[in-house]
Coordinates of C-alpha atoms in Angstrom, one line a residue:
Chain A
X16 CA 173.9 -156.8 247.9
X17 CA 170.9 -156.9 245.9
X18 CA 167.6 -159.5 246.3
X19 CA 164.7 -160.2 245.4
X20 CA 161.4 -161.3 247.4
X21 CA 158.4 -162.2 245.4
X22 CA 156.0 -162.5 248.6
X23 CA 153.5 -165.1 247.5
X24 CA 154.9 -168.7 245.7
X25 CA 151.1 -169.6 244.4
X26 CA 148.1 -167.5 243.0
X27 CA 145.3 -168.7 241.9
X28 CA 142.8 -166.3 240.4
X29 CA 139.5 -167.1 238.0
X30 CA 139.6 -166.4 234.5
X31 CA 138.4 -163.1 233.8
X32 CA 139.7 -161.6 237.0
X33 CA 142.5 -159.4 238.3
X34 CA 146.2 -160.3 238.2
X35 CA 148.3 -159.2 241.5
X36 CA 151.6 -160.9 240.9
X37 CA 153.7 -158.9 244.5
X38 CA 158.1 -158.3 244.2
X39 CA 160.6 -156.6 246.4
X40 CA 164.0 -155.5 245.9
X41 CA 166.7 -154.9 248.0
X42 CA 169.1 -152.7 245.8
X43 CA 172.4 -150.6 246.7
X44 CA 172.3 -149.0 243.2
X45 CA 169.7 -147.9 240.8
X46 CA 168.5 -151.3 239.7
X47 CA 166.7 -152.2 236.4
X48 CA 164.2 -154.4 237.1
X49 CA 162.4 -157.2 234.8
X50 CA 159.5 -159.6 234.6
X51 CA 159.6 -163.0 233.3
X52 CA 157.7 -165.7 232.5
X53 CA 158.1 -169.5 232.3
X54 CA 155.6 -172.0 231.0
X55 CA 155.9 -175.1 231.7
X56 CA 159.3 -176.7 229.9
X57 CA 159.6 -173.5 228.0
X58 CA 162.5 -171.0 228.4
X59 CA 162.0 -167.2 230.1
X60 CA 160.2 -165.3 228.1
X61 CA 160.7 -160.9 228.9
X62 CA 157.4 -159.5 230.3
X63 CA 158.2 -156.3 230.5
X64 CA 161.1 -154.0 232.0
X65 CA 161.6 -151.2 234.2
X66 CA 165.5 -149.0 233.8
X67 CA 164.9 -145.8 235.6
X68 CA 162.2 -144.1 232.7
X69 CA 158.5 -144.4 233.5
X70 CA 157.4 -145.6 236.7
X71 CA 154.5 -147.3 235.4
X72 CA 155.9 -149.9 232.7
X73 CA 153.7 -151.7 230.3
X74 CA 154.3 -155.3 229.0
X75 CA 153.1 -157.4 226.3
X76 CA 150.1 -159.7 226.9
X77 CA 148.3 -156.7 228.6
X78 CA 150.7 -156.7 231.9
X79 CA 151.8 -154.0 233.6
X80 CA 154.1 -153.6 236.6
X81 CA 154.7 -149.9 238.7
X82 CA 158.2 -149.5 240.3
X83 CA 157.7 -147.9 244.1
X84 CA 160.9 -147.0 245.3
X85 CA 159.4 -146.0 248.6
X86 CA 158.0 -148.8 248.5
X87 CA 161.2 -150.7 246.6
X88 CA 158.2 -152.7 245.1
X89 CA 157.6 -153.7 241.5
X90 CA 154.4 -155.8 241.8
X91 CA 152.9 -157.8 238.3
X92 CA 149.3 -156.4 237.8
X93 CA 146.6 -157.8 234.6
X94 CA 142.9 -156.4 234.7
X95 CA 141.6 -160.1 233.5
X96 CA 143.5 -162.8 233.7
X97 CA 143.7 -165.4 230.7
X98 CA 143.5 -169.3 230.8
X99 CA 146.7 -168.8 228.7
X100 CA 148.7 -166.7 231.6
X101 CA 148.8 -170.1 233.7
X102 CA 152.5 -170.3 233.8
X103 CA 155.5 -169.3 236.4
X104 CA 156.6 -165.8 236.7
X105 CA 159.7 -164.6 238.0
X106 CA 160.7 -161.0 239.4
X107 CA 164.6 -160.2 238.6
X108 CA 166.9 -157.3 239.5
X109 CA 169.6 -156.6 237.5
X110 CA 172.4 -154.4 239.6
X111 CA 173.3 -151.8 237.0
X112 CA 175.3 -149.5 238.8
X113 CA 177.8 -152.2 240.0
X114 CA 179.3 -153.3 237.0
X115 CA 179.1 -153.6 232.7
X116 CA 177.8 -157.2 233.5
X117 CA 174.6 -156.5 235.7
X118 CA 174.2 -159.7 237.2
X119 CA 170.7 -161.3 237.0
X120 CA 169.0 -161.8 240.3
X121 CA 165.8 -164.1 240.2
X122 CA 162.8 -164.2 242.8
X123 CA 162.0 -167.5 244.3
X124 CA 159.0 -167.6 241.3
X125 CA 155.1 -167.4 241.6
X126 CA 152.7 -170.0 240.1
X127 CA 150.0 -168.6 238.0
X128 CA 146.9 -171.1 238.7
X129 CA 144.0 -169.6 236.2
X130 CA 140.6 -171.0 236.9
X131 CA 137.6 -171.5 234.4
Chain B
X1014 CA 164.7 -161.9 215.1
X1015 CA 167.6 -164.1 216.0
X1016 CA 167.6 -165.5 219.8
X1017 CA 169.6 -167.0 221.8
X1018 CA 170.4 -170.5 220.7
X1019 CA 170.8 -173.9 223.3
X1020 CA 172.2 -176.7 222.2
X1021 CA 171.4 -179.9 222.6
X1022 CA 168.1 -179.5 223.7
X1023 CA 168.0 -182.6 225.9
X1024 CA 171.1 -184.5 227.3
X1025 CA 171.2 -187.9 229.2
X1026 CA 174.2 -188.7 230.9
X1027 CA 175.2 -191.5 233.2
X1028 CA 177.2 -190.4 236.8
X1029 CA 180.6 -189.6 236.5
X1030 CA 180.2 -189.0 232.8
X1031 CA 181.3 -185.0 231.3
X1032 CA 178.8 -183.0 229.3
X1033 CA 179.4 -180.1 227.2
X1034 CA 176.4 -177.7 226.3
X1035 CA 176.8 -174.9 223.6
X1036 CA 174.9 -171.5 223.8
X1037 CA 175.2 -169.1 220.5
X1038 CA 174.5 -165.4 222.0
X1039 CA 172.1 -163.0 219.9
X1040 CA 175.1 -160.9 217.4
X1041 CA 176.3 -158.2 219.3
X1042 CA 175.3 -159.3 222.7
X1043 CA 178.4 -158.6 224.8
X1044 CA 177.5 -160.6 227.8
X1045 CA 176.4 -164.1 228.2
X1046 CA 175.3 -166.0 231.7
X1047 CA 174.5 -169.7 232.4
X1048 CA 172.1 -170.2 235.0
X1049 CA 170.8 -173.8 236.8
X1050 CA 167.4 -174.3 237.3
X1051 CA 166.7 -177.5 239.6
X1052 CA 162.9 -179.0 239.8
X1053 CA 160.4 -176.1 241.5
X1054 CA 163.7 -174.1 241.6
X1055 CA 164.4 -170.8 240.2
X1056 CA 167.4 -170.4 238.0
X1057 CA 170.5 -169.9 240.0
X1058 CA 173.5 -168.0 238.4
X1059 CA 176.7 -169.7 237.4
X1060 CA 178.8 -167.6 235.3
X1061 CA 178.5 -164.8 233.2
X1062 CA 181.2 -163.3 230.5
X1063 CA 182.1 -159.9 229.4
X1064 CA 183.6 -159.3 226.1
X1065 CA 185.2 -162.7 226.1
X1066 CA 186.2 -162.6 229.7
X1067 CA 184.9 -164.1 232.8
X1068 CA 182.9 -161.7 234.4
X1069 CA 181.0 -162.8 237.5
X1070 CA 181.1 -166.1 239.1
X1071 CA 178.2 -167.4 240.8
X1072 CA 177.5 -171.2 242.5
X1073 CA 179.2 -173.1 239.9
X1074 CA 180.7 -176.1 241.2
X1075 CA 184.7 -176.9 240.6
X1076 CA 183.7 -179.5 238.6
X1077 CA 182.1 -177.1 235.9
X1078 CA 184.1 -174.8 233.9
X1079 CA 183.0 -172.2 231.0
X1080 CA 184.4 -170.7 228.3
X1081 CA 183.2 -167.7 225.6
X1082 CA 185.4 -168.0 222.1
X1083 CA 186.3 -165.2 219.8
X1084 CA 183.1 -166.0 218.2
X1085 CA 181.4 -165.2 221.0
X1086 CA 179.4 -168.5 221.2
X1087 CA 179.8 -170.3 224.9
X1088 CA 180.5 -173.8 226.4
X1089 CA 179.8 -174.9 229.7
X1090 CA 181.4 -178.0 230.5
X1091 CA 180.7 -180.3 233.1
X1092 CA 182.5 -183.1 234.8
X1093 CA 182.3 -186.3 237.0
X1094 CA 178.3 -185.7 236.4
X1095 CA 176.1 -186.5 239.7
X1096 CA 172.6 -186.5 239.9
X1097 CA 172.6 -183.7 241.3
X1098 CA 173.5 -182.0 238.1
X1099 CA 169.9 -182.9 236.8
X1100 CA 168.3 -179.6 236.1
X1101 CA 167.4 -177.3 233.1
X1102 CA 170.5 -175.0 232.2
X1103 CA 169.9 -172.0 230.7
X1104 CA 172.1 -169.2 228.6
X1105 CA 170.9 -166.1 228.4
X1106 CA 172.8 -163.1 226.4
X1107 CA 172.8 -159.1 227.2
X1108 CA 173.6 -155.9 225.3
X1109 CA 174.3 -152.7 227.2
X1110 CA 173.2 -153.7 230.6
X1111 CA 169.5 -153.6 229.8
X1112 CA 167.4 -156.8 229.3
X1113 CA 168.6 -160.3 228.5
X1114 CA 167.4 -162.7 226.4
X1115 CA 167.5 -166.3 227.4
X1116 CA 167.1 -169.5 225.7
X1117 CA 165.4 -172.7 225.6
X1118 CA 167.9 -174.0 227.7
X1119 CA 169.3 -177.5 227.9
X1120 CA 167.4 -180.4 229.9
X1121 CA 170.4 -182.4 231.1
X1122 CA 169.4 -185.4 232.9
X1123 CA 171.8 -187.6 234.8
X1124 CA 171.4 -191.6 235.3

């Protein structure tokens, strides 16, 4: 069965700073892996997506996440974090190889804290 | 672009009341899932649908069912409401097995 781990439940970084944002998988097929985010009484919002291309997958709002499958790790990176990137992110698997349906598996979440 | 559309936005219900809440999948999306997200919680899955059909069923109580029509819009509907139920409820929809798109979601509180 597949899961998700996302290894820390708070960050809290200073604006201008780097973004380490840390997700394992536990996957028995090739899983296609996503990050969201979730501001605060907003819907989920795609960061970016990784489906068994490139390795190192690019996002919008400068994010960027590298899929390790030595590793099974798909950790959230940003050079310099934004006052605006405050929010909740969430690390899902998606089990393609299982079925047409790829159930969504979500991470426990990580809170963004951005400080001045 | 067209999303994924939630409605109502908000819903207050009183215990042992039903509620019905309406998601309208992106066109062509052939998948649909409703997930729960309690307070500090992350979504858990309910249901999806395939095509029209029930696909995967997740922690949904008895008391909830869904549906997905011919138009492809869905309805999850819930009965004898607790407070439990509180909690944002999201649809989200899916083409191809590659990313889905969510909505707003529904903020259904119960009284």
């Amino acid at each position: 069965a597949q899961s998700v781990t996302q290894l820390d439940s708070h960050v809290s970084v200073s604006e201008g700073t780097p973004v380490l944002l840390r997700c394992n998988y536990s996957s028995s097929y090739s899983p296609s892996l996503f990050w969201y985010v979730q501001h605060p009484n907003k819907g989920l919002q795609l960061l970016l997506k990784y489906t068994s291309a490139a390795t190192l997958v690019k996002g919008i709002n400068g994010f960027e996440a590298e899929f390790k499958k030595s590793e099974t790790s798909f950790h959230l990176t940003k050079p310099s974090a934004h006052m605006s990137d405050a929010a909740e992110y969430f690390c899902v698997v998606s089990d393609s190889g299982s079925s047409n349906t790829g159930k969504l598996i979500f991470g426990q979440g990580t809170t963004l804290q951005v400080k001045p | 672009a067209a999303g994924v559309i939630q409605s109502p936005r908000h819903l207050i219900k009183e215990k042992r009341e039903t509620a019905t809440l309406k998601c309208y999948p992106i066109p062509r999306h052939d998948t649909v899932y409703w997930y729960q997200q309690g307070p500090g919680q992350d979504p858990q899955f309910l249901i999806s649908f395939y095509e029209k059909m029930q696909s995967d069923k997740g922690s949904i109580p008895d008391r909830f069912s869904a549906q997905q029509f011919s138009d492809y819009h869905s309805e999850l509907n819930m009965s004898s409401l607790e407070l439990g139920d509180s909690a944002l409820y999201f649809c989200a929809s899916r083409e191809g097995g590659v990313e889905a798109f969510f909505g707003q979601g529904t903020r259904l509180t119960v009284v």
